[in-house]
Amino acid sequence: MTDHTHIEGLLGRVALADRTAFGELYRLTSAKLFAVCLRVLKDRGEAEEVLQESFVKIWRGAGRYQSNGLSPMTWLITVARNAAIDRLRRRQSRPEQSVDVTRIVFADPTPGPEARVIAGSETGVIMACFGELEPSRAEAVRRAYLDGESYDDLAGRFDVPLNTMRTWLRRSLLKLKECLSR
Amino acid sequence: MSDLPQDEEDDRVLAAEYALGLLSSEAAAAFEARLQGEPGLRALYASWAEDFAQLSDELEPVAPPARVETALRAELFGAERRARPGLRWLWGGVAVAGLAALVYFAGADRGPQGPGDPAYVAEMVGGEGAFVVTASYDAGRGALTLDHRSGEVPEGRVMELWLIEGENAPVSLGVMDGGGRAEFTLAGELAEKLRGATFAITDEPPGGAPGGVATGSVLAIGQVSEV
């Protein structure tokens, strides 16, 4: 049994309100999700609060994880990361988006099995594709994802105007996508 | 710049910005509204989310202090009245509700049905996409039809369908023991709970879960949506 299948099975049990499965899911994934929150928030107290908040969302939303076509671990990481970013943006009083993937439900339930199979590249591929970007551009994308930096943060960090930063990043994302799709 | 005139409209970029959390709230809301009707855009978002999630591989796991789990359990399960009931003490209500669904006669206490009545569909998926059961609900007939599209049910077991709605306990809707297709009749009050609910399929001993409490593993799960 792969981790993927095991986590998927646990999420299914959690959707059925199985507290034992929830406990096991917490044991298996909380350290990873805590690392995700810590990286974004850089504050242990806040990261603890957001981790707790994330697992509340996971308990309540486990039945919906299939609906946006994410793999179980990606869904869990995305729940925690988005909750952390939401907290970060509120701390900064920034107007950027707030996305709670546990609440997103689509009228047409899934992208279909084909899309699920093609969703995402093989592990390690994104690293290779990052290698094709200019190091500073790759760094900007990594900081946007891992540290939750906004366009404003990135423009300040790389000392370029906001619009230049947008253009840089968008071009880098396109290059990345082209590489990932090869 | 000028050699990339369409970059703002490029969905590949937009999906990535959405996944990264870089959009303004308005742009994110607009993107989400499009996601509703565009499976291709959802697939694009999902593939970015999967790719970006790999970046988390470089984060060393950090065990959170025990107080987080204690606080979490207190928040979710501490006040029993507010918590979702655990499977253990479901039995009475679930078994009765499940049975009621199966023996209910279509049309008994529903008024006339028209084309405006809600219809629902769900696709339940499990086993890394290998196990698929689809469901559709016809409000006019009060009938829920299930189709087992792919995946193996363990030898000697049957599939049982569960309705999970809000904070309430899972309700058994019936057992599929005849293979490919099954039809359940749903009482009006159960049908009303379909909106926004989740379906799950577990494997159970022949005849269904003893005492109306799911005992097997979850074979597939999926969201119910209105069509």
XYZ file of C-alpha atoms in Angstrom:
409
model
C 0.000 0.000 0.000
C 1.461 3.320 -1.050
C 1.373 6.392 1.173
C -0.932 7.957 -1.349
C -3.495 5.166 -1.046
C -3.135 5.069 2.709
C -3.724 8.827 3.114
C -6.615 8.603 0.682
C -8.135 5.812 2.758
C -7.698 7.820 5.955
C -9.357 10.868 4.402
C -12.276 8.664 3.421
C -12.593 7.436 7.010
C -12.300 10.985 8.307
C -15.164 11.997 6.003
C -17.177 9.314 7.814
C -16.281 11.009 11.120
C -13.814 8.301 12.173
C -11.744 9.863 14.957
C -9.197 7.060 15.023
C -8.440 7.621 11.348
C -8.238 11.362 12.042
C -5.714 10.675 14.802
C -3.614 8.585 12.443
C -3.843 11.199 9.698
C -2.659 13.792 12.209
C 0.239 11.572 13.310
C 1.315 10.957 9.733
C 0.991 14.455 8.322
C 1.071 17.095 11.080
C 4.873 17.455 11.103
C 4.885 18.131 7.362
C 1.989 20.560 7.564
C 3.560 22.290 10.573
C 6.729 22.793 8.527
C 4.630 24.327 5.747
C 2.959 26.754 8.210
C 6.249 27.612 9.908
C 7.941 28.399 6.631
C 5.194 30.832 5.644
C 4.596 32.446 9.035
C 8.070 32.269 10.620
C 6.416 32.417 14.019
C 5.846 29.270 16.076
C 2.810 30.516 17.973
C 0.987 31.569 14.840
C 2.049 28.411 13.021
C 0.580 26.310 15.849
C -2.713 28.166 15.644
C -2.868 27.832 11.876
C -1.982 24.122 12.045
C -4.896 23.596 14.409
C -7.161 25.636 12.133
C -6.006 23.554 9.156
C -6.882 20.256 10.822
C -10.306 21.620 11.744
C -10.804 22.375 8.038
C -9.507 18.909 7.150
C -11.918 17.218 9.579
C -14.866 19.163 8.225
C -13.878 19.103 4.558
C -12.378 15.629 4.108
C -15.309 14.507 1.987
C -14.687 17.283 -0.491
C -11.055 16.649 -1.253
C -11.848 14.746 -4.455
C -13.834 17.594 -5.911
C -10.912 19.740 -6.999
C -8.906 16.888 -8.438
C -5.916 17.146 -6.099
C -4.063 14.134 -4.759
C -4.615 13.585 -1.018
C -1.222 14.864 0.141
C -1.362 17.887 -2.157
C -4.818 18.706 -0.846
C -3.567 18.541 2.751
C -0.513 20.676 1.999
C -2.679 23.163 0.102
C -5.151 23.453 2.986
C -2.317 24.261 5.420
C -0.411 26.519 3.063
C -3.471 28.556 2.113
C -4.514 28.921 5.756
C -0.993 30.129 6.606
C -0.947 32.569 3.699
C -4.357 33.841 4.682
C -2.987 34.553 8.157
C 0.126 36.189 6.721
C -1.915 38.477 4.453
C -4.144 39.499 7.339
C -1.081 40.283 9.426
C 0.170 42.483 6.593
C -3.301 43.882 5.838
C -2.786 42.896 2.247
C -5.685 42.551 -0.164
C -4.582 39.368 -1.911
C -6.792 36.395 -2.380
C -7.872 34.012 0.300
C -8.542 30.470 -0.859
C -9.894 27.749 1.365
C -9.741 24.587 -0.721
C -11.866 22.706 1.780
C -14.829 24.887 0.845
C -14.510 24.754 -2.902
C -17.158 22.571 -4.456
C -17.746 22.331 -8.165
C -21.092 21.859 -9.829
C -19.519 19.415 -12.240
C -17.739 17.289 -9.706
C -14.330 16.402 -11.054
C -11.939 16.942 -13.931
C -12.465 13.260 -14.718
C -10.148 10.319 -14.234
C -7.951 11.300 -17.217
C -7.234 14.714 -15.731
C -6.446 13.153 -12.394
C -3.913 10.881 -13.980
C -2.184 13.655 -15.884
C -2.424 16.160 -13.037
C 1.025 16.932 -11.773
C 4.363 15.838 -13.084
C 6.589 13.117 -11.755
C 8.398 13.863 -8.539
C 11.572 15.765 -9.160
C 10.537 17.074 -12.557
C 9.749 20.520 -11.186
C 13.256 20.704 -9.718
C 14.777 19.950 -13.096
C 12.562 22.586 -14.698
C 13.559 25.139 -12.064
C 17.096 24.508 -13.226
C 16.129 25.864 -16.636
C 15.074 29.213 -15.176
C 17.449 32.020 -14.338
C 18.378 31.455 -10.684
C 16.774 34.692 -9.464
C 13.529 33.900 -11.299
C 13.429 30.391 -9.901
C 14.029 31.878 -6.468
C 11.079 34.245 -6.931
C 8.705 31.368 -7.753
C 9.992 29.341 -4.803
C 9.516 32.279 -2.472
C 6.002 32.874 -3.751
C 5.106 29.254 -3.032
C 7.069 28.327 0.081
C 7.192 31.681 1.857
C 3.912 32.998 0.512
C 5.531 36.168 -0.761
C 3.294 38.542 -2.706
C 4.199 40.497 -5.837
C 4.911 43.459 -3.553
C 7.252 41.437 -1.350
C 9.063 40.073 -4.382
C 9.397 43.471 -6.059
C 10.964 44.797 -2.842
C 13.232 41.770 -2.478
C 14.558 41.927 -6.030
C 14.459 45.712 -6.057
C 12.435 46.076 -9.262
C 9.169 47.907 -10.005
C 6.002 45.940 -9.268
C 5.030 45.605 -12.930
C 8.463 44.350 -13.863
C 8.160 41.749 -11.118
C 4.793 40.616 -12.475
C 6.182 40.300 -15.981
C 9.220 38.373 -14.771
C 7.221 35.979 -12.728
C 4.558 35.393 -15.365
C 7.183 34.665 -17.989
C 8.938 32.316 -15.593
C 5.675 30.494 -14.918
C 5.087 30.054 -18.648
C 8.601 28.706 -19.143
C 8.104 26.404 -16.194
C 4.814 25.143 -17.603
C 6.369 24.527 -21.001
C 9.139 22.525 -19.354
C 6.721 20.623 -17.115
C 4.538 19.715 -20.079
C 7.378 18.241 -22.120
C 6.368 42.621 -22.301
C 5.428 43.303 -25.908
C 6.417 39.842 -27.122
C 3.983 38.346 -24.621
C 0.859 40.363 -25.321
C -1.571 37.772 -24.045
C 0.205 36.877 -20.844
C -2.442 38.402 -18.639
C -5.090 36.336 -20.297
C -3.024 33.215 -20.427
C -4.861 30.673 -18.356
C -1.688 28.772 -17.620
C -0.283 31.828 -15.887
C -3.558 32.724 -14.236
C -3.965 29.216 -12.805
C -0.415 29.361 -11.446
C -0.969 32.782 -9.877
C -4.150 31.501 -8.302
C -2.331 28.440 -6.968
C 0.432 30.656 -5.581
C -2.041 33.075 -3.972
C -0.830 36.089 -5.941
C -4.152 37.299 -7.302
C -6.185 40.139 -5.840
C -9.349 38.979 -4.064
C -11.439 40.156 -7.024
C -9.297 38.338 -9.587
C -9.289 35.202 -7.431
C -13.085 35.306 -7.113
C -13.414 35.726 -10.877
C -11.058 32.788 -11.425
C -13.060 30.628 -9.014
C -16.275 31.519 -10.819
C -14.683 30.328 -14.078
C -13.463 27.132 -12.418
C -17.086 26.194 -11.794
C -17.829 25.779 -15.465
C -14.439 24.922 -16.927
C -13.080 21.437 -16.183
C -10.015 22.193 -18.295
C -9.141 25.148 -16.097
C -9.607 22.985 -13.004
C -7.225 20.407 -14.442
C -4.746 23.202 -15.104
C -5.047 24.464 -11.541
C -4.726 20.916 -10.161
C -1.578 20.233 -12.159
C 0.032 23.448 -10.882
C -0.977 22.620 -7.328
C 0.599 19.164 -7.685
C 3.782 20.568 -9.192
C 4.161 23.330 -6.618
C 3.441 20.903 -3.783
C 6.654 19.108 -4.744
C 8.505 22.193 -3.564
C 7.353 21.258 -0.066
C 9.568 18.162 -0.314
C 12.485 20.338 0.708
C 10.794 21.292 3.996
C 12.019 19.147 6.867
C 9.021 17.954 8.901
C 8.807 19.622 12.319
C 6.812 17.797 14.990
C 4.305 20.232 16.472
C 4.057 20.411 20.276
C 1.468 18.098 21.832
C -0.658 21.051 22.915
C -1.768 21.561 19.299
C -3.391 18.136 19.114
C -4.896 18.592 22.570
C -6.405 21.932 21.568
C -7.552 20.485 18.250
C -9.341 17.572 19.915
C -10.911 19.915 22.437
C -12.126 22.170 19.666
C -13.563 19.349 17.556
C -14.643 16.772 20.088
C -14.566 18.517 23.432
C -18.072 19.854 23.301
C -19.908 16.725 22.236
C -23.049 18.583 21.325
C -21.259 20.539 18.646
C -18.967 17.831 17.408
C -19.789 15.492 14.588
C -20.982 12.296 16.196
C -18.465 9.489 16.099
C -19.373 6.349 14.231
C -19.633 4.373 17.446
C -22.853 5.853 18.661
C -24.647 6.199 15.404
C -26.433 3.025 15.366
C -30.078 3.623 16.089
C -30.732 6.577 13.852
C -28.593 5.436 10.991
C -30.006 1.959 10.730
C -33.562 3.223 10.788
C -32.897 5.976 8.281
C -31.126 3.556 5.957
C -33.951 1.096 6.091
C -36.514 3.831 5.582
C -34.736 4.842 2.413
C -34.852 1.356 0.999
C -38.494 0.567 1.635
C -39.875 3.975 0.847
C -42.355 4.123 -2.018
C -41.720 6.778 -4.613
C -44.222 9.581 -4.638
C -45.899 8.801 -1.331
C -45.581 12.197 0.248
C -44.120 14.371 -2.420
C -46.150 16.889 -4.334
C -46.179 17.086 -8.095
C -42.684 17.126 -9.561
C -41.702 19.459 -12.336
C -38.680 20.112 -14.487
C -37.431 22.641 -11.916
C -36.897 20.018 -9.256
C -33.292 19.527 -8.330
C -31.355 16.709 -9.844
C -28.010 15.656 -8.451
C -24.993 13.797 -9.660
C -21.892 12.527 -7.947
C -18.769 10.738 -8.991
C -17.173 8.729 -6.229
C -13.546 7.903 -6.750
C -10.986 5.959 -4.755
C -7.947 3.718 -5.066
C -5.941 6.451 -6.801
C -8.638 6.874 -9.406
C -9.050 3.143 -10.147
C -12.347 2.717 -8.317
C -15.233 4.737 -9.712
C -18.947 4.743 -8.946
C -21.251 7.367 -10.393
C -24.607 8.361 -8.983
C -27.496 10.382 -10.305
C -30.656 11.401 -8.562
C -33.900 11.866 -10.441
C -36.133 14.094 -8.319
C -39.190 13.282 -10.421
C -38.995 9.604 -9.492
C -37.187 10.080 -6.188
C -34.681 7.550 -7.474
C -30.948 7.459 -6.932
C -29.175 5.351 -9.550
C -25.679 4.051 -8.930
C -23.304 2.717 -11.538
C -20.166 0.865 -10.593
C -17.795 1.866 -13.412
C -14.500 0.373 -12.382
C -12.529 -1.151 -9.535
C -12.777 -4.411 -7.627
C -14.889 -4.997 -4.560
C -13.037 -7.301 -2.150
C -14.122 -10.951 -2.363
C -17.138 -11.720 -0.215
C -17.949 -8.063 0.453
C -20.661 -5.720 -0.794
C -20.670 -1.979 -1.386
C -22.608 0.246 0.983
C -23.461 3.840 0.162
C -23.278 6.543 2.857
C -24.639 10.050 2.818
C -22.502 12.542 4.743
C -24.153 15.880 5.204
C -22.825 18.820 7.149
C -21.926 18.029 10.713
C -24.349 15.122 10.850
C -23.601 11.460 11.191
C -23.211 9.387 8.034
C -26.493 7.835 6.931
C -26.593 4.512 5.117
C -28.549 4.781 1.874
C -28.331 1.137 0.995
C -26.271 -1.791 -0.138
C -25.172 -2.658 -3.669
C -24.706 -6.367 -3.821
C -25.730 -7.098 -7.371
C -22.695 -5.775 -9.188
C -22.934 -3.046 -11.792
C -26.036 -1.001 -11.119
C -28.413 -0.290 -8.260
C -31.323 2.006 -7.673
C -32.408 3.340 -4.296
C -35.560 5.268 -3.552
C -34.931 8.240 -1.297
C -37.554 9.632 1.029
C -38.221 13.357 0.668
C -36.355 14.283 3.810
C -33.255 12.392 2.686
C -33.445 13.877 -0.789
C -33.403 17.332 0.755
C -30.057 16.535 2.328
C -28.359 15.774 -0.986
C -27.449 19.377 -1.760
C -23.815 19.898 -0.856
C -23.540 16.443 0.673
C -20.824 13.854 0.197
C -21.285 10.225 -0.809
C -18.928 7.532 0.391
C -18.826 3.838 -0.463
C -17.445 1.321 1.985
C -17.028 -2.414 1.623
C -19.128 -4.309 4.116
C -20.186 -7.874 4.858
C -23.142 -9.225 2.835
C -26.329 -7.548 4.006
C -24.575 -4.339 4.895
C -22.742 -2.853 7.835
C -23.822 -4.514 11.069
C -25.754 -2.062 13.205
C -25.620 0.615 10.532
C -22.048 1.521 11.427
C -19.510 1.508 8.610
C -16.889 -1.123 9.352
C -15.053 -1.622 6.087
C -12.617 0.571 4.252
C -13.745 3.515 2.169
C -13.588 2.415 -1.466
C -14.596 5.737 -2.971
C -15.796 9.167 -2.023
C -17.236 12.108 -3.914
C -19.159 15.315 -3.686
C -22.830 15.537 -4.622
C -23.563 18.391 -6.956
C -26.692 19.864 -8.385
C -27.205 19.808 -12.143
